[in-house]
PDB file of C-alpha atoms in Angstrom:
ATOM      1  CA  MET A   1       0.000   0.000   0.000  1.00  0.00           C
ATOM      2  CA  ALA A   2       1.407   3.370  -1.035  1.00  0.00           C
ATOM      3  CA  PRO A   3       1.965   5.867   1.786  1.00  0.00           C
ATOM      4  CA  ASP A   4      -0.454   8.757   2.185  1.00  0.00           C
ATOM      5  CA  PRO A   5       1.015  11.887   0.475  1.00  0.00           C
ATOM      6  CA  ASP A   6      -0.435  14.118   3.191  1.00  0.00           C
ATOM      7  CA  LEU A   7       1.223  11.976   5.846  1.00  0.00           C
ATOM      8  CA  LEU A   8       4.571  12.153   4.026  1.00  0.00           C
ATOM      9  CA  ALA A   9       4.245  15.928   3.744  1.00  0.00           C
ATOM     10  CA  PHE A  10       3.518  16.164   7.495  1.00  0.00           C
ATOM     11  CA  ALA A  11       6.512  13.928   8.282  1.00  0.00           C
ATOM     12  CA  LYS A  12       8.822  16.036   6.100  1.00  0.00           C
ATOM     13  CA  ALA A  13       7.614  19.311   7.612  1.00  0.00           C
ATOM     14  CA  ALA A  14       7.900  17.978  11.173  1.00  0.00           C
ATOM     15  CA  GLY A  15      11.441  16.726  10.540  1.00  0.00           C
ATOM     16  CA  ALA A  16      12.529  19.990   8.904  1.00  0.00           C
ATOM     17  CA  ALA A  17      11.056  21.982  11.811  1.00  0.00           C
ATOM     18  CA  GLY A  18      12.710  19.742  14.399  1.00  0.00           C
ATOM     19  CA  ASP A  19       9.378  18.751  16.037  1.00  0.00           C
ATOM     20  CA  ASP A  20      10.039  15.909  18.500  1.00  0.00           C
ATOM     21  CA  LEU A  21       7.138  13.519  17.879  1.00  0.00           C
ATOM     22  CA  PHE A  22       8.570  11.045  20.382  1.00  0.00           C
ATOM     23  CA  THR A  23       8.411  13.627  23.170  1.00  0.00           C
ATOM     24  CA  LEU A  24       4.920  14.605  22.030  1.00  0.00           C
ATOM     25  CA  LEU A  25       3.771  11.018  22.691  1.00  0.00           C
ATOM     26  CA  SER A  26       6.012  10.690  25.802  1.00  0.00           C
ATOM     27  CA  ILE A  27       8.073   7.838  24.309  1.00  0.00           C
ATOM     28  CA  ASP A  28      11.611   7.406  23.009  1.00  0.00           C
ATOM     29  CA  ALA A  29      13.019   6.279  19.655  1.00  0.00           C
ATOM     30  CA  THR A  30      13.299   2.663  20.815  1.00  0.00           C
ATOM     31  CA  ALA A  31       9.554   2.328  21.477  1.00  0.00           C
ATOM     32  CA  SER A  32       7.841  -0.618  19.790  1.00  0.00           C
ATOM     33  CA  GLU A  33       4.680  -0.417  17.696  1.00  0.00           C
ATOM     34  CA  GLN A  34       2.631  -1.537  20.688  1.00  0.00           C
ATOM     35  CA  ASP A  35       4.263   1.128  22.884  1.00  0.00           C
ATOM     36  CA  ILE A  36       3.459   3.821  20.294  1.00  0.00           C
ATOM     37  CA  ARG A  37      -0.221   2.804  20.116  1.00  0.00           C
ATOM     38  CA  ARG A  38      -0.496   2.618  23.874  1.00  0.00           C
ATOM     39  CA  ALA A  39       1.117   6.058  24.297  1.00  0.00           C
ATOM     40  CA  PHE A  40      -1.264   7.548  21.724  1.00  0.00           C
ATOM     41  CA  ARG A  41      -4.342   6.136  23.497  1.00  0.00           C
ATOM     42  CA  LYS A  42      -3.103   7.528  26.800  1.00  0.00           C
ATOM     43  CA  LYS A  43      -2.533  10.994  25.299  1.00  0.00           C
ATOM     44  CA  ALA A  44      -5.811  10.890  23.385  1.00  0.00           C
ATOM     45  CA  LEU A  45      -7.768  10.355  26.596  1.00  0.00           C
ATOM     46  CA  THR A  46      -6.849  13.865  27.716  1.00  0.00           C
ATOM     47  CA  ALA A  47      -7.070  15.475  24.244  1.00  0.00           C
ATOM     48  CA  HIS A  48     -10.240  13.791  22.947  1.00  0.00           C
ATOM     49  CA  PRO A  49     -13.289  16.121  22.732  1.00  0.00           C
ATOM     50  CA  ASP A  50     -15.356  13.770  24.908  1.00  0.00           C
ATOM     51  CA  LYS A  51     -12.752  14.014  27.674  1.00  0.00           C
ATOM     52  CA  ALA A  52     -11.353  17.508  27.283  1.00  0.00           C
ATOM     53  CA  GLY A  53     -14.703  19.257  27.056  1.00  0.00           C
ATOM     54  CA  ASP A  54     -14.236  23.016  26.755  1.00  0.00           C
ATOM     55  CA  ASN A  55     -10.444  22.552  26.730  1.00  0.00           C
ATOM     56  CA  TYR A  56     -10.586  20.465  23.563  1.00  0.00           C
ATOM     57  CA  ASP A  57      -7.805  21.446  21.127  1.00  0.00           C
ATOM     58  CA  PRO A  58      -8.514  20.031  17.649  1.00  0.00           C
ATOM     59  CA  ALA A  59      -5.043  20.961  16.364  1.00  0.00           C
ATOM     60  CA  LEU A  60      -3.366  19.058  19.222  1.00  0.00           C
ATOM     61  CA  TYR A  61      -5.566  16.003  18.734  1.00  0.00           C
ATOM     62  CA  GLU A  62      -4.849  15.976  14.991  1.00  0.00           C
ATOM     63  CA  LYS A  63      -1.113  16.332  15.624  1.00  0.00           C
ATOM     64  CA  LEU A  64      -1.193  13.379  18.058  1.00  0.00           C
ATOM     65  CA  GLU A  65      -2.908  11.236  15.446  1.00  0.00           C
ATOM     66  CA  LYS A  66      -0.440  12.196  12.720  1.00  0.00           C
ATOM     67  CA  ALA A  67       2.523  11.671  15.059  1.00  0.00           C
ATOM     68  CA  LYS A  68       1.263   8.162  15.789  1.00  0.00           C
ATOM     69  CA  ASP A  69       0.718   7.426  12.067  1.00  0.00           C
ATOM     70  CA  VAL A  70       4.150   8.780  11.078  1.00  0.00           C
ATOM     71  CA  LEU A  71       5.981   6.659  13.651  1.00  0.00           C
ATOM     72  CA  LEU A  72       4.022   3.544  12.677  1.00  0.00           C
ATOM     73  CA  GLN A  73       4.302   3.986   8.886  1.00  0.00           C
ATOM     74  CA  LYS A  74       7.782   2.951   7.609  1.00  0.00           C
ATOM     75  CA  GLU A  75       8.219   5.392   4.684  1.00  0.00           C
ATOM     76  CA  ALA A  76       6.826   8.336   6.639  1.00  0.00           C
ATOM     77  CA  ARG A  77       9.061   7.573   9.610  1.00  0.00           C
ATOM     78  CA  GLU A  78      12.159   7.404   7.387  1.00  0.00           C
ATOM     79  CA  VAL A  79      11.292  10.815   5.917  1.00  0.00           C
ATOM     80  CA  TYR A  80      10.755  12.249   9.404  1.00  0.00           C
ATOM     81  CA  GLU A  81      13.942  10.786  10.908  1.00  0.00           C
ATOM     82  CA  SER A  82      15.988  11.957   7.899  1.00  0.00           C
ATOM     83  CA  GLY A  83      14.821  15.530   8.502  1.00  0.00           C
ATOM     84  CA  MET A  84      15.482  15.222  12.249  1.00  0.00           C
ATOM     85  CA  ARG A  85      19.016  13.974  11.622  1.00  0.00           C
ATOM     86  CA  ALA A  86      19.714  17.001   9.421  1.00  0.00           C
ATOM     87  CA  ILE A  87      18.363  19.311  12.160  1.00  0.00           C
ATOM     88  CA  LEU A  88      20.443  17.610  14.843  1.00  0.00           C
ATOM     89  CA  ARG A  89      23.542  17.799  12.645  1.00  0.00           C
ATOM     90  CA  LYS A  90      23.027  21.526  12.132  1.00  0.00           C
ATOM     91  CA  ARG A  91      22.518  22.040  15.850  1.00  0.00           C
ATOM     92  CA  LYS A  92      25.707  20.165  16.598  1.00  0.00           C
ATOM     93  CA  GLU A  93      27.649  22.244  14.082  1.00  0.00           C
ATOM     94  CA  ARG A  94      26.180  25.419  15.568  1.00  0.00           C
ATOM     95  CA  ASP A  95      27.133  24.297  19.092  1.00  0.00           C
ATOM     96  CA  MET A  96      30.666  23.569  17.880  1.00  0.00           C
ATOM     97  CA  MET A  97      30.882  27.013  16.307  1.00  0.00           C
ATOM     98  CA  ASP A  98      29.641  28.569  19.536  1.00  0.00           C
ATOM     99  CA  GLU A  99      32.304  26.611  21.425  1.00  0.00           C
ATOM    100  CA  LYS A 100      34.997  27.859  19.035  1.00  0.00           C
ATOM    101  CA  LYS A 101      33.810  31.435  19.466  1.00  0.00           C
ATOM    102  CA  ARG A 102      33.876  31.009  23.242  1.00  0.00           C
ATOM    103  CA  ARG A 103      37.440  29.671  23.129  1.00  0.00           C
ATOM    104  CA  LEU A 104      38.459  32.492  20.800  1.00  0.00           C
ATOM    105  CA  VAL A 105      37.080  35.074  23.242  1.00  0.00           C
ATOM    106  CA  GLU A 106      38.923  33.412  26.107  1.00  0.00           C
ATOM    107  CA  GLU A 107      42.171  33.373  24.100  1.00  0.00           C
ATOM    108  CA  LEU A 108      41.779  37.052  23.254  1.00  0.00           C
ATOM    109  CA  GLU A 109      41.126  37.921  26.873  1.00  0.00           C
ATOM    110  CA  GLU A 110      44.180  35.922  27.947  1.00  0.00           C
ATOM    111  CA  ALA A 111      46.304  37.671  25.312  1.00  0.00           C
ATOM    112  CA  GLU A 112      45.119  41.043  26.594  1.00  0.00           C
ATOM    113  CA  ARG A 113      46.004  40.082  30.172  1.00  0.00           C
ATOM    114  CA  GLN A 114      49.477  38.989  29.089  1.00  0.00           C
ATOM    115  CA  ALA A 115      49.970  42.195  27.111  1.00  0.00           C
ATOM    116  CA  GLU A 116      48.952  44.257  30.137  1.00  0.00           C
ATOM    117  CA  SER A 117      51.356  42.282  32.315  1.00  0.00           C
ATOM    118  CA  GLN A 118      54.177  42.866  29.819  1.00  0.00           C
ATOM    119  CA  LYS A 119      53.498  46.601  29.849  1.00  0.00           C
ATOM    120  CA  LYS A 120      53.726  46.669  33.621  1.00  0.00           C
ATOM    121  CA  LYS A 121      57.033  44.799  33.533  1.00  0.00           C
ATOM    122  CA  MET A 122      58.463  47.208  30.957  1.00  0.00           C
ATOM    123  CA  LYS A 123      57.338  50.177  33.011  1.00  0.00           C
ATOM    124  CA  MET A 124      58.974  48.769  36.151  1.00  0.00           C
ATOM    125  CA  ASN A 125      62.236  47.860  34.387  1.00  0.00           C
ATOM    126  CA  GLY A 126      62.384  51.103  32.417  1.00  0.00           C
ATOM    127  CA  GLY A 127      63.671  49.354  29.281  1.00  0.00           C
ATOM    128  CA  VAL A 128      62.906  46.773  26.656  1.00  0.00           C
ATOM    129  CA  ASP A 129      61.223  43.646  27.885  1.00  0.00           C
ATOM    130  CA  PRO A 130      63.485  40.605  27.319  1.00  0.00           C
ATOM    131  CA  GLU A 131      60.515  38.423  26.480  1.00  0.00           C
ATOM    132  CA  GLU A 132      59.296  40.868  23.864  1.00  0.00           C
ATOM    133  CA  GLU A 133      62.776  41.131  22.399  1.00  0.00           C
ATOM    134  CA  LYS A 134      62.940  37.339  22.197  1.00  0.00           C
ATOM    135  CA  VAL A 135      59.578  37.203  20.474  1.00  0.00           C
ATOM    136  CA  MET A 136      60.696  39.864  17.996  1.00  0.00           C
ATOM    137  CA  ARG A 137      63.862  37.908  17.200  1.00  0.00           C
ATOM    138  CA  GLU A 138      61.861  34.737  16.646  1.00  0.00           C
ATOM    139  CA  MET A 139      59.471  36.598  14.378  1.00  0.00           C
ATOM    140  CA  ALA A 140      62.420  38.010  12.424  1.00  0.00           C
ATOM    141  CA  GLU A 141      63.924  34.524  12.065  1.00  0.00           C
ATOM    142  CA  ARG A 142      60.631  33.094  10.885  1.00  0.00           C
ATOM    143  CA  GLY A 143      60.270  35.913   8.394  1.00  0.00           C
ATOM    144  CA  LYS A 144      63.788  35.323   7.114  1.00  0.00           C
ATOM    145  CA  ARG A 145      63.241  31.580   6.733  1.00  0.00           C
ATOM    146  CA  LYS A 146      59.958  32.216   4.961  1.00  0.00           C
ATOM    147  CA  TRP A 147      61.633  34.684   2.581  1.00  0.00           C
ATOM    148  CA  GLU A 148      64.467  32.202   1.884  1.00  0.00           C
ATOM    149  CA  GLU A 149      61.956  29.453   1.158  1.00  0.00           C
ATOM    150  CA  LYS A 150      60.121  31.802  -1.161  1.00  0.00           C
ATOM    151  CA  GLN A 151      63.379  32.608  -2.962  1.00  0.00           C
ATOM    152  CA  LYS A 152      64.165  28.904  -3.334  1.00  0.00           C
ATOM    153  CA  LEU A 153      60.755  28.289  -4.821  1.00  0.00           C
ATOM    154  CA  LYS A 154      61.255  31.229  -7.169  1.00  0.00           C
ATOM    155  CA  GLU A 155      64.691  29.976  -8.267  1.00  0.00           C
ATOM    156  CA  GLU A 156      63.311  26.487  -8.772  1.00  0.00           C
ATOM    157  CA  ALA A 157      60.494  27.888 -10.898  1.00  0.00           C
ATOM    158  CA  GLU A 158      63.001  29.901 -12.954  1.00  0.00           C
ATOM    159  CA  ARG A 159      65.195  26.828 -13.376  1.00  0.00           C
ATOM    160  CA  ARG A 160      62.262  24.823 -14.643  1.00  0.00           C
ATOM    161  CA  GLU A 161      61.303  27.647 -16.972  1.00  0.00           C
ATOM    162  CA  ARG A 162      64.861  27.722 -18.371  1.00  0.00           C
ATOM    163  CA  GLU A 163      64.788  23.965 -18.896  1.00  0.00           C
ATOM    164  CA  ARG A 164      61.455  24.269 -20.664  1.00  0.00           C
ATOM    165  CA  GLU A 165      62.769  27.051 -22.902  1.00  0.00           C
ATOM    166  CA  ASP A 166      65.937  25.079 -23.657  1.00  0.00           C
ATOM    167  CA  LYS A 167      63.834  22.062 -24.564  1.00  0.00           C
ATOM    168  CA  GLU A 168      61.641  24.158 -26.841  1.00  0.00           C
ATOM    169  CA  TYR A 169      64.772  25.659 -28.406  1.00  0.00           C
ATOM    170  CA  GLU A 170      66.236  22.212 -29.070  1.00  0.00           C
ATOM    171  CA  GLU A 171      62.948  21.059 -30.549  1.00  0.00           C
ATOM    172  CA  LYS A 172      62.902  24.087 -32.845  1.00  0.00           C
ATOM    173  CA  VAL A 173      66.469  23.343 -33.960  1.00  0.00           C
ATOM    174  CA  ARG A 174      65.635  19.710 -34.659  1.00  0.00           C
ATOM    175  CA  GLU A 175      62.546  20.794 -36.572  1.00  0.00           C
ATOM    176  CA  LEU A 176      64.611  23.207 -38.690  1.00  0.00           C
ATOM    177  CA  GLU A 177      67.201  20.513 -39.375  1.00  0.00           C
ATOM    178  CA  ARG A 178      64.462  18.074 -40.352  1.00  0.00           C
ATOM    179  CA  LYS A 179      62.871  20.590 -42.724  1.00  0.00           C
ATOM    180  CA  LEU A 180      66.297  21.386 -44.242  1.00  0.00           C
ATOM    181  CA  LYS A 181      66.978  17.692 -44.859  1.00  0.00           C
ATOM    182  CA  GLU A 182      63.554  17.267 -46.435  1.00  0.00           C
ATOM    183  CA  ARG A 183      64.144  20.320 -48.613  1.00  0.00           C
ATOM    184  CA  LYS A 184      67.561  19.023 -49.714  1.00  0.00           C
ATOM    185  CA  ALA A 185      66.126  15.589 -50.469  1.00  0.00           C
ATOM    186  CA  ALA A 186      63.266  17.146 -52.451  1.00  0.00           C
ATOM    187  CA  LYS A 187      65.732  19.317 -54.352  1.00  0.00           C
ATOM    188  CA  LYS A 188      67.915  16.329 -55.220  1.00  0.00           C
ATOM    189  CA  GLU A 189      64.882  14.335 -56.291  1.00  0.00           C
ATOM    190  CA  LYS A 190      63.664  17.200 -58.465  1.00  0.00           C
ATOM    191  CA  LYS A 191      67.108  17.626 -59.967  1.00  0.00           C
ATOM    192  CA  ARG A 192      67.363  13.917 -60.685  1.00  0.00           C
ATOM    193  CA  GLU A 193      63.920  13.900 -62.337  1.00  0.00           C
ATOM    194  CA  GLY A 194      64.829  16.998 -64.390  1.00  0.00           C
ATOM    195  CA  GLY A 195      68.093  15.403 -65.621  1.00  0.00           C
ATOM    196  CA  SER A 196      66.380  12.246 -66.798  1.00  0.00           C
ATOM    197  CA  THR A 197      63.742  14.302 -68.616  1.00  0.00           C
ATOM    198  CA  LYS A 198      66.431  16.313 -70.424  1.00  0.00           C
ATOM    199  CA  GLU A 199      68.181  13.143 -71.499  1.00  0.00           C
ATOM    200  CA  GLU A 200      64.938  11.765 -72.912  1.00  0.00           C
ATOM    201  CA  LYS A 201      64.358  15.031 -74.788  1.00  0.00           C
ATOM    202  CA  VAL A 202      67.845  14.932 -76.280  1.00  0.00           C
ATOM    203  CA  ASN A 203      67.362  11.359 -77.460  1.00  0.00           C
ATOM    204  CA  THR A 204      63.962  11.982 -79.053  1.00  0.00           C
ATOM    205  CA  THR A 205      64.548  15.385 -80.701  1.00  0.00           C
ATOM    206  CA  ALA A 206      66.659  16.498 -83.596  1.00  0.00           C
ATOM    207  CA  PRO A 207      70.437  16.815 -83.172  1.00  0.00           C
ATOM    208  CA  PRO A 208      71.544  19.976 -81.448  1.00  0.00           C
ATOM    209  CA  PRO A 209      72.476  22.986 -83.557  1.00  0.00           C
ATOM    210  CA  PRO A 210      76.158  23.649 -84.246  1.00  0.00           C
ATOM    211  CA  PRO A 211      78.001  25.767 -81.752  1.00  0.00           C
ATOM    212  CA  PRO A 212      78.183  29.528 -82.439  1.00  0.00           C
ATOM    213  CA  PRO A 213      81.336  30.939 -84.062  1.00  0.00           C
ATOM    214  CA  PRO A 214      84.082  32.020 -81.695  1.00  0.00           C
ATOM    215  CA  VAL A 215      83.955  35.629 -80.600  1.00  0.00           C
ATOM    216  CA  ASP A 216      86.979  37.822 -80.566  1.00  0.00           C
ATOM    217  CA  ASP A 217      87.921  38.579 -76.961  1.00  0.00           C
ATOM    218  CA  THR A 218      89.128  42.024 -77.907  1.00  0.00           C
ATOM    219  CA  THR A 219      85.788  43.111 -79.382  1.00  0.00           C
ATOM    220  CA  ALA A 220      83.281  41.185 -77.298  1.00  0.00           C
ATOM    221  CA  ALA A 221      81.682  43.059 -74.432  1.00  0.00           C
ATOM    222  CA  PRO A 222      82.600  41.766 -71.007  1.00  0.00           C
ATOM    223  CA  GLN A 223      79.861  39.636 -69.449  1.00  0.00           C
ATOM    224  CA  SER A 224      78.909  39.997 -65.808  1.00  0.00           C
ATOM    225  CA  GLU A 225      79.374  36.947 -63.597  1.00  0.00           C
ATOM    226  CA  PRO A 226      76.103  35.179 -62.679  1.00  0.00           C
ATOM    227  CA  VAL A 227      74.896  35.755 -59.160  1.00  0.00           C
ATOM    228  CA  ALA A 228      74.885  32.540 -57.147  1.00  0.00           C
ATOM    229  CA  PRO A 229      71.485  31.711 -55.637  1.00  0.00           C
ATOM    230  CA  SER A 230      71.060  31.864 -51.892  1.00  0.00           C
ATOM    231  CA  ASP A 231      72.233  28.629 -50.221  1.00  0.00           C
ATOM    232  CA  PRO A 232      69.640  27.029 -47.811  1.00  0.00           C
ATOM    233  CA  ARG A 233      72.514  26.138 -45.486  1.00  0.00           C
ATOM    234  CA  ASP A 234      73.415  29.826 -45.185  1.00  0.00           C
ATOM    235  CA  ARG A 235      69.804  30.666 -44.335  1.00  0.00           C
ATOM    236  CA  PHE A 236      69.729  27.894 -41.715  1.00  0.00           C
ATOM    237  CA  ALA A 237      73.016  29.099 -40.187  1.00  0.00           C
ATOM    238  CA  ALA A 238      71.657  32.663 -39.977  1.00  0.00           C
ATOM    239  CA  THR A 239      68.462  31.421 -38.289  1.00  0.00           C
ATOM    240  CA  MET A 240      70.503  29.379 -35.800  1.00  0.00           C
ATOM    241  CA  ALA A 241      72.658  32.400 -35.027  1.00  0.00           C
ATOM    242  CA  ARG A 242      69.591  34.550 -34.321  1.00  0.00           C
ATOM    243  CA  LEU A 243      68.132  31.890 -32.018  1.00  0.00           C
ATOM    244  CA  ARG A 244      71.418  31.549 -30.110  1.00  0.00           C
ATOM    245  CA  ALA A 245      71.711  35.314 -29.754  1.00  0.00           C
ATOM    246  CA  ALA A 246      68.142  35.563 -28.395  1.00  0.00           C
ATOM    247  CA  GLN A 247      68.820  32.734 -25.916  1.00  0.00           C
ATOM    248  CA  ALA A 248      72.078  34.339 -24.765  1.00  0.00           C
ATOM    249  CA  LYS A 249      70.318  37.677 -24.277  1.00  0.00           C
ATOM    250  CA  LYS A 250      67.549  36.049 -22.218  1.00  0.00           C
ATOM    251  CA  GLU A 251      70.081  34.219 -19.998  1.00  0.00           C
ATOM    252  CA  GLU A 252      72.049  37.442 -19.505  1.00  0.00           C
ATOM    253  CA  GLU A 253      68.866  39.253 -18.367  1.00  0.00           C
ATOM    254  CA  LYS A 254      68.094  36.454 -15.903  1.00  0.00           C
ATOM    255  CA  ARG A 255      71.655  36.610 -14.504  1.00  0.00           C
ATOM    256  CA  LYS A 256      71.257  40.343 -14.013  1.00  0.00           C
ATOM    257  CA  ARG A 257      67.941  39.863 -12.170  1.00  0.00           C
ATOM    258  CA  GLU A 258      69.484  37.200  -9.933  1.00  0.00           C
ATOM    259  CA  ALA A 259      72.420  39.507  -9.188  1.00  0.00           C
ATOM    260  CA  GLU A 260      70.034  42.311  -8.263  1.00  0.00           C
ATOM    261  CA  VAL A 261      68.073  39.997  -5.939  1.00  0.00           C
ATOM    262  CA  LYS A 262      71.286  38.803  -4.267  1.00  0.00           C
ATOM    263  CA  GLY A 263      72.362  42.408  -3.838  1.00  0.00           C
ATOM    264  CA  GLU A 264      69.069  43.222  -2.114  1.00  0.00           C
ATOM    265  CA  VAL A 265      69.447  40.210   0.175  1.00  0.00           C
ATOM    266  CA  ALA A 266      72.992  41.230   1.109  1.00  0.00           C
ATOM    267  CA  ALA A 267      71.787  44.804   1.841  1.00  0.00           C
TER     268      ALA A 267
END
């Protein structure tokens, strides 16, 4: 049999509100089904209209009936107890927070008392309190250690960044070398294919024309020397030089920054 939706809604609302239905029936959570029915009959005797007379409270009587039904019906009781557990958990967390606040107030009050005592000691001694001086030294040491740890972390991060940049640089160089090899291989292949094509043309066409007559060196105009095409190896070497120069400049800037930081630490 499906549970009554109205009963489930009542169970959910009672659990969310933190209504103790067990206390309402004067029982505890370990009460059996027979105990729950017996407790309801006992409470109903005083709340029933025939018994209460002019003091009859219909809302109370209805709540007693629903409390009994919720605790006897399995699904409704699970819904109710789930809501109660959430309420109890929130109350516990709130109590813990209140306890933390109380301890915090006590710690602050104790710190104020100690500070007042230190002031009195300093006033009586007419100088610097040894305890305060000790605390200041410890604070300075902690600050120094913290700064040194921060510097180590910074240096480690810079070292890793340099390694990453060096790795990227090496990968770029390898990529350039690979592309250069591919370009050279393609050029050789193209040259080889062009040579074989020329040979086939020579074999299939008419014989070449006779060579031109010799030209007198004294009358012929001087010819300019052909300009050699740009060598891919020269372009690769220039690119490598620019990359090395950029890397050297970056490392020099980092060395300068590290020197400045060391100078500040020494100061």
